[in-house]
């Protein structure tokens, strides 16, 4: 669970290649929030992907916010002029305002697929998979949407290693539809991600990790990733909360600074625990299938609630000692849930998109859309209870409707 290997992503995408894929439009590389438009070369028969519809009552707005911490050196790229973040800020919006927001840029999708080809992870027919299919996935967020009234909890989301922030869009939209502001973060050089000026920064950290031959060196490296991401999140909060004298986000008044949570997938989940240990502003955290690379203190998290949510193979007691240690040190409300049939990617958008492409579900594996439903239900319930004060019976124990979910009690 320590991090997502790029080959696993490639294997998922490669399965879609025999389908009749074609361009369905793309967003501009220089304006990633431009609405998608059909390509003149789009054949009549094309695969169109869309994200599951959020379940909450709010419409969804989305802004993009580049941030630069000039007081820190980037840990992976010495030539960088500071530590750079690219943030998608989702907020409860007024229905019918704004324009459709794209899933990711075509440049991001192109680089994402090309990295798999260079690694030899894609078969020869990979050329039949145009990046436009991935980049033009339909979302439910809208750019330029008018905000809904009120102040809302903030949830920060951090993606897995080597995955850009778009891969947690389903969860971001769900949490926003329930009445939260969501900050979905790309950490520079930890994925192939689009930044201002038409730049797609490479995953320099991926190359560094791939060059390591010692497991101990790899574990130490990922602990550094978690600690750096924790610093990223504290910087992000410094810049966007409304109590800053000049907030970097124009809608910072939507955030209730006393109700902040964080969740992440894989190393993003590990970084959640690390960020909470160092920043008491974060009141609640959730780790989605990530080895806790940098251990939390023995004293715990000062009574703050934490959710461990993982796959059955490596997310059960005794299968990842960092979860066993974390569980023993958590000193507040806590739950440890595992999903039968889940894989490491279940907690991202990718399996749900693969299912839409009519891929067969491997035996014993939870279907992609079902995995998305479970992730949204339990993570959404966790933040509803911890940040909004709404009791959630779903978190009290097993329910007949979700037989895949096991409540662990080490």
XYZ file of C-alpha atoms in Angstrom, residues 12-381:
370
model
C -6.017 -0.901 -16.054
C -5.875 1.464 -19.020
C -4.488 -1.169 -21.364
C -7.627 -3.247 -20.916
C -9.642 -0.523 -22.648
C -7.537 -0.490 -25.801
C -9.480 -3.047 -27.919
C -12.635 -0.910 -27.632
C -13.631 1.504 -30.448
C -12.142 4.582 -28.799
C -12.148 7.984 -30.423
C -11.771 11.641 -29.569
C -14.713 13.186 -27.772
C -13.191 16.635 -27.355
C -10.570 18.069 -25.037
C -9.680 21.041 -22.894
C -7.023 23.495 -23.868
C -3.561 22.830 -22.442
C -3.172 26.513 -21.684
C -6.661 26.904 -20.219
C -7.462 23.648 -18.390
C -10.846 24.954 -17.247
C -12.013 25.767 -20.764
C -15.114 23.798 -21.690
C -14.514 20.745 -23.848
C -15.479 21.020 -27.490
C -15.924 18.240 -30.062
C -12.958 17.523 -32.283
C -13.421 17.909 -36.020
C -11.908 14.433 -36.366
C -14.352 12.746 -34.014
C -15.886 9.668 -35.686
C -19.572 8.958 -35.144
C -18.757 5.982 -32.953
C -16.867 7.179 -29.885
C -16.487 6.131 -26.279
C -17.800 8.735 -23.849
C -16.920 8.462 -20.170
C -18.587 10.231 -17.246
C -18.154 10.311 -13.492
C -20.857 8.920 -11.174
C -23.434 11.525 -10.230
C -22.921 12.973 -6.721
C -25.613 12.177 -4.160
C -25.779 15.429 -2.173
C -28.193 18.357 -2.634
C -25.669 21.000 -3.713
C -24.568 21.916 -7.217
C -20.779 22.074 -7.609
C -18.507 24.951 -8.563
C -14.792 24.654 -9.274
C -11.889 27.105 -9.338
C -8.201 26.540 -10.077
C -5.562 28.052 -7.798
C -1.795 27.857 -8.409
C 0.302 28.427 -5.296
C 4.048 28.920 -4.847
C 5.840 28.649 -1.513
C 8.997 30.621 -2.224
C 10.238 29.983 1.283
C 10.805 26.271 0.552
C 13.006 24.514 -1.950
C 11.310 21.852 -4.010
C 12.603 18.503 -2.693
C 12.635 16.837 -6.125
C 13.628 19.560 -8.596
C 16.625 21.751 -7.625
C 16.009 24.176 -10.506
C 12.506 25.081 -9.252
C 12.045 28.537 -7.745
C 10.052 27.242 -4.779
C 7.561 24.559 -3.824
C 4.638 24.690 -6.243
C 1.085 23.401 -5.797
C -1.838 23.240 -8.205
C -5.190 23.195 -6.427
C -8.729 22.582 -7.639
C -11.122 24.249 -5.208
C -14.645 22.823 -5.246
C -17.466 24.682 -3.523
C -21.243 24.379 -3.053
C -22.798 26.396 -5.861
C -26.067 27.715 -7.180
C -27.785 25.370 -9.593
C -27.605 26.305 -13.263
C -24.669 28.706 -13.069
C -21.220 28.352 -14.624
C -19.984 26.162 -17.475
C -18.899 22.482 -17.519
C -15.486 21.815 -15.999
C -13.168 19.354 -17.785
C -11.740 16.266 -16.088
C -8.073 16.852 -16.898
C -6.112 18.520 -19.670
C -5.264 16.694 -22.856
C -1.603 17.400 -22.077
C -1.936 15.596 -18.727
C -3.642 12.618 -20.359
C -1.029 12.507 -23.132
C 1.881 12.557 -20.708
C 0.181 10.048 -18.449
C -0.191 7.526 -21.282
C 3.231 8.229 -22.749
C 4.911 7.468 -19.435
C 3.338 4.015 -19.497
C 4.567 3.421 -23.056
C 8.115 4.435 -22.167
C 8.061 2.059 -19.235
C 7.023 -0.766 -21.567
C 3.756 -1.225 -19.705
C 1.401 -0.771 -22.663
C 0.936 -3.235 -25.547
C 1.542 -2.204 -29.204
C -2.127 -1.366 -29.763
C -1.800 1.447 -27.208
C -1.840 3.906 -30.072
C -5.562 3.240 -30.448
C -6.231 4.922 -27.099
C -6.343 8.677 -27.730
C -5.717 10.908 -24.705
C -8.878 12.861 -25.545
C -11.020 9.982 -24.299
C -9.558 10.277 -20.820
C -9.296 14.069 -20.720
C -12.890 14.626 -21.887
C -14.504 12.493 -19.170
C -17.707 14.274 -18.133
C -17.687 15.796 -14.651
C -20.456 17.403 -12.590
C -18.540 20.520 -11.567
C -18.881 23.891 -13.271
C -16.350 26.694 -13.538
C -17.474 30.235 -12.831
C -20.492 29.008 -10.862
C -22.037 31.338 -8.303
C -21.416 30.093 -4.731
C -24.179 28.937 -2.422
C -24.669 31.039 0.688
C -23.065 30.220 4.006
C -19.808 28.951 5.459
C -18.833 25.336 4.929
C -16.345 22.783 6.245
C -13.135 22.358 4.235
C -11.795 18.940 3.215
C -8.314 18.708 1.676
C -7.650 15.751 -0.654
C -4.177 14.462 -1.609
C -3.801 11.859 -4.411
C -1.632 8.775 -4.641
C 2.000 8.871 -5.698
C 2.293 9.221 -9.474
C -1.411 10.060 -9.834
C -2.578 13.586 -10.565
C -5.397 15.177 -8.618
C -8.024 14.376 -11.264
C -8.074 10.754 -10.081
C -9.913 11.775 -6.876
C -12.552 13.852 -8.658
C -15.429 11.486 -7.819
C -14.761 11.871 -4.098
C -14.209 15.634 -4.415
C -17.537 16.122 -6.181
C -19.373 13.920 -3.682
C -18.037 15.789 -0.663
C -18.858 19.133 -2.274
C -22.404 18.041 -3.099
C -22.843 17.317 0.627
C -21.977 20.910 1.523
C -18.199 21.008 1.903
C -15.512 23.071 0.246
C -12.865 20.697 -1.145
C -9.236 21.512 -1.946
C -7.865 18.839 -4.303
C -4.080 19.199 -4.511
C -1.356 18.372 -7.028
C 2.079 18.356 -5.413
C 4.694 19.434 -7.984
C 6.901 16.718 -9.509
C 4.992 13.888 -7.795
C 2.772 13.210 -10.826
C 2.546 14.407 -14.425
C 0.303 17.387 -13.740
C -0.669 20.603 -15.528
C 0.482 23.908 -14.057
C 0.004 27.495 -15.282
C 1.568 28.608 -18.543
C 0.826 25.384 -20.397
C 3.392 23.466 -18.325
C 2.930 19.794 -17.533
C 5.492 19.137 -14.815
C 6.944 15.613 -14.924
C 6.959 13.129 -12.070
C 10.593 13.652 -11.171
C 10.041 11.931 -7.834
C 8.791 8.825 -9.670
C 12.111 8.518 -11.503
C 14.010 8.908 -8.228
C 12.009 6.151 -6.577
C 12.319 3.841 -9.582
C 16.105 4.149 -9.414
C 16.209 2.816 -5.854
C 17.066 -0.839 -5.305
C 16.850 -1.041 -1.510
C 13.433 -1.448 0.157
C 14.692 0.535 3.144
C 15.743 3.399 0.873
C 12.330 3.309 -0.792
C 10.545 3.415 2.571
C 12.667 6.347 3.728
C 11.979 8.125 0.450
C 8.217 7.747 0.844
C 8.429 9.004 4.425
C 10.060 12.134 2.988
C 7.197 12.421 0.493
C 4.644 12.259 3.325
C 6.478 14.857 5.403
C 6.818 17.222 2.436
C 3.150 16.867 1.614
C 2.275 17.693 5.216
C 4.221 20.951 4.816
C 2.374 21.567 1.538
C -0.980 21.276 3.286
C -0.045 23.615 6.116
C 1.095 26.168 3.520
C -2.157 25.692 1.613
C -4.203 26.344 4.759
C -2.109 29.416 5.553
C -2.976 30.830 2.137
C -6.658 30.015 1.655
C -8.287 30.314 5.071
C -10.337 33.488 5.577
C -8.295 34.600 8.605
C -5.290 35.254 6.329
C -4.848 39.000 5.780
C -4.845 38.502 1.983
C -6.318 35.068 1.166
C -5.106 33.609 -2.114
C -8.573 32.288 -3.020
C -11.237 34.826 -3.845
C -13.951 32.668 -2.242
C -12.121 32.028 1.043
C -15.127 33.426 2.914
C -16.954 30.183 2.102
C -14.639 28.255 4.458
C -15.329 27.735 8.142
C -11.758 27.611 9.524
C -12.880 25.711 12.619
C -14.087 22.723 10.547
C -11.180 21.361 8.501
C -10.603 17.748 7.475
C -8.213 15.897 5.210
C -8.170 12.610 3.306
C -5.834 11.018 0.819
C -5.242 7.937 -1.274
C -2.084 5.843 -0.829
C 0.790 8.208 0.070
C -1.858 10.945 0.257
C -3.453 8.971 3.086
C -0.088 8.634 4.800
C 0.413 12.380 4.411
C -2.971 12.957 6.059
C -1.783 11.359 9.282
C 1.515 13.262 9.092
C -0.237 16.573 8.411
C -2.590 16.074 11.362
C 0.343 15.326 13.645
C 1.921 18.659 12.736
C -1.090 20.932 12.214
C -3.858 21.036 14.812
C -6.134 22.982 12.468
C -6.986 19.660 10.784
C -9.765 18.231 12.935
C -10.391 14.880 11.226
C -8.531 12.638 8.772
C -9.041 9.600 6.546
C -6.430 7.310 5.022
C -7.549 5.478 1.877
C -5.306 2.443 1.493
C -1.975 4.100 2.235
C 0.918 2.711 4.255
C 1.682 5.240 7.000
C 5.209 6.012 5.815
C 5.945 8.585 8.546
C 4.599 7.232 11.877
C 2.280 9.384 13.954
C 3.552 10.301 17.435
C 3.151 7.813 20.277
C 0.960 10.367 22.021
C -1.557 10.132 19.158
C -3.443 12.973 17.495
C -4.766 14.787 20.562
C -8.098 12.977 20.446
C -8.924 13.889 16.847
C -10.920 11.318 14.809
C -9.316 9.170 12.127
C -10.596 6.648 9.579
C -8.538 3.805 8.099
C -10.229 2.525 4.930
C -8.435 -0.113 2.879
C -8.485 -3.212 0.727
C -8.808 -6.691 2.167
C -5.427 -7.990 1.003
C -3.241 -5.402 2.730
C -5.683 -3.440 4.898
C -6.427 -6.071 7.522
C -4.784 -6.337 10.951
C -1.410 -8.012 10.645
C -0.930 -7.265 6.937
C 0.622 -3.780 7.225
C 2.417 -3.112 10.484
C 2.138 0.655 9.991
C -1.649 0.377 10.238
C -1.347 -1.801 13.346
C 0.920 0.814 14.938
C -1.254 3.715 13.847
C -4.383 2.047 15.245
C -2.735 1.511 18.623
C -1.679 5.180 18.804
C -4.953 6.775 17.700
C -6.431 8.317 20.825
C -9.775 9.609 19.604
C -12.781 8.330 17.650
C -11.479 5.777 15.156
C -12.637 3.172 12.666
C -10.735 0.584 10.639
C -12.739 -0.601 7.635
C -11.740 -3.006 4.875
C -13.533 -3.686 1.604
C -13.683 -7.269 0.373
C -12.647 -7.425 -3.275
C -11.103 -3.968 -3.308
C -7.755 -3.254 -4.947
C -5.423 -0.328 -4.336
C -7.118 1.610 -7.154
C -10.675 0.976 -5.940
C -10.593 4.222 -3.958
C -9.830 6.311 -7.078
C -11.847 7.157 -10.204
C -10.035 4.709 -12.490
C -11.968 1.442 -11.896
C -15.317 3.230 -12.296
C -14.175 4.630 -15.640
C -12.910 1.206 -16.694
C -16.290 -0.361 -15.923
C -17.977 2.227 -18.133
C -15.718 1.032 -20.920
C -17.471 -2.367 -20.608
C -14.485 -4.132 -19.067
C -15.153 -7.417 -17.264
C -14.628 -7.280 -13.517
C -11.895 -9.767 -12.506
C -13.189 -12.610 -10.326
C -13.264 -11.666 -6.674
C -12.865 -7.959 -7.370
C -15.495 -5.387 -6.457
C -16.903 -3.644 -9.535
C -15.531 -0.177 -10.178
C -18.781 1.737 -9.740
C -19.601 -0.233 -6.600
C -16.190 0.616 -5.184
C -16.831 4.297 -5.889
C -20.215 4.091 -4.137
C -18.675 2.530 -1.027
C -15.833 5.056 -0.917
C -18.208 7.978 -1.287
C -20.638 6.604 1.287
C -18.173 5.911 4.071
C -15.801 8.836 3.557
C -18.777 11.154 3.111
C -20.388 9.818 6.286
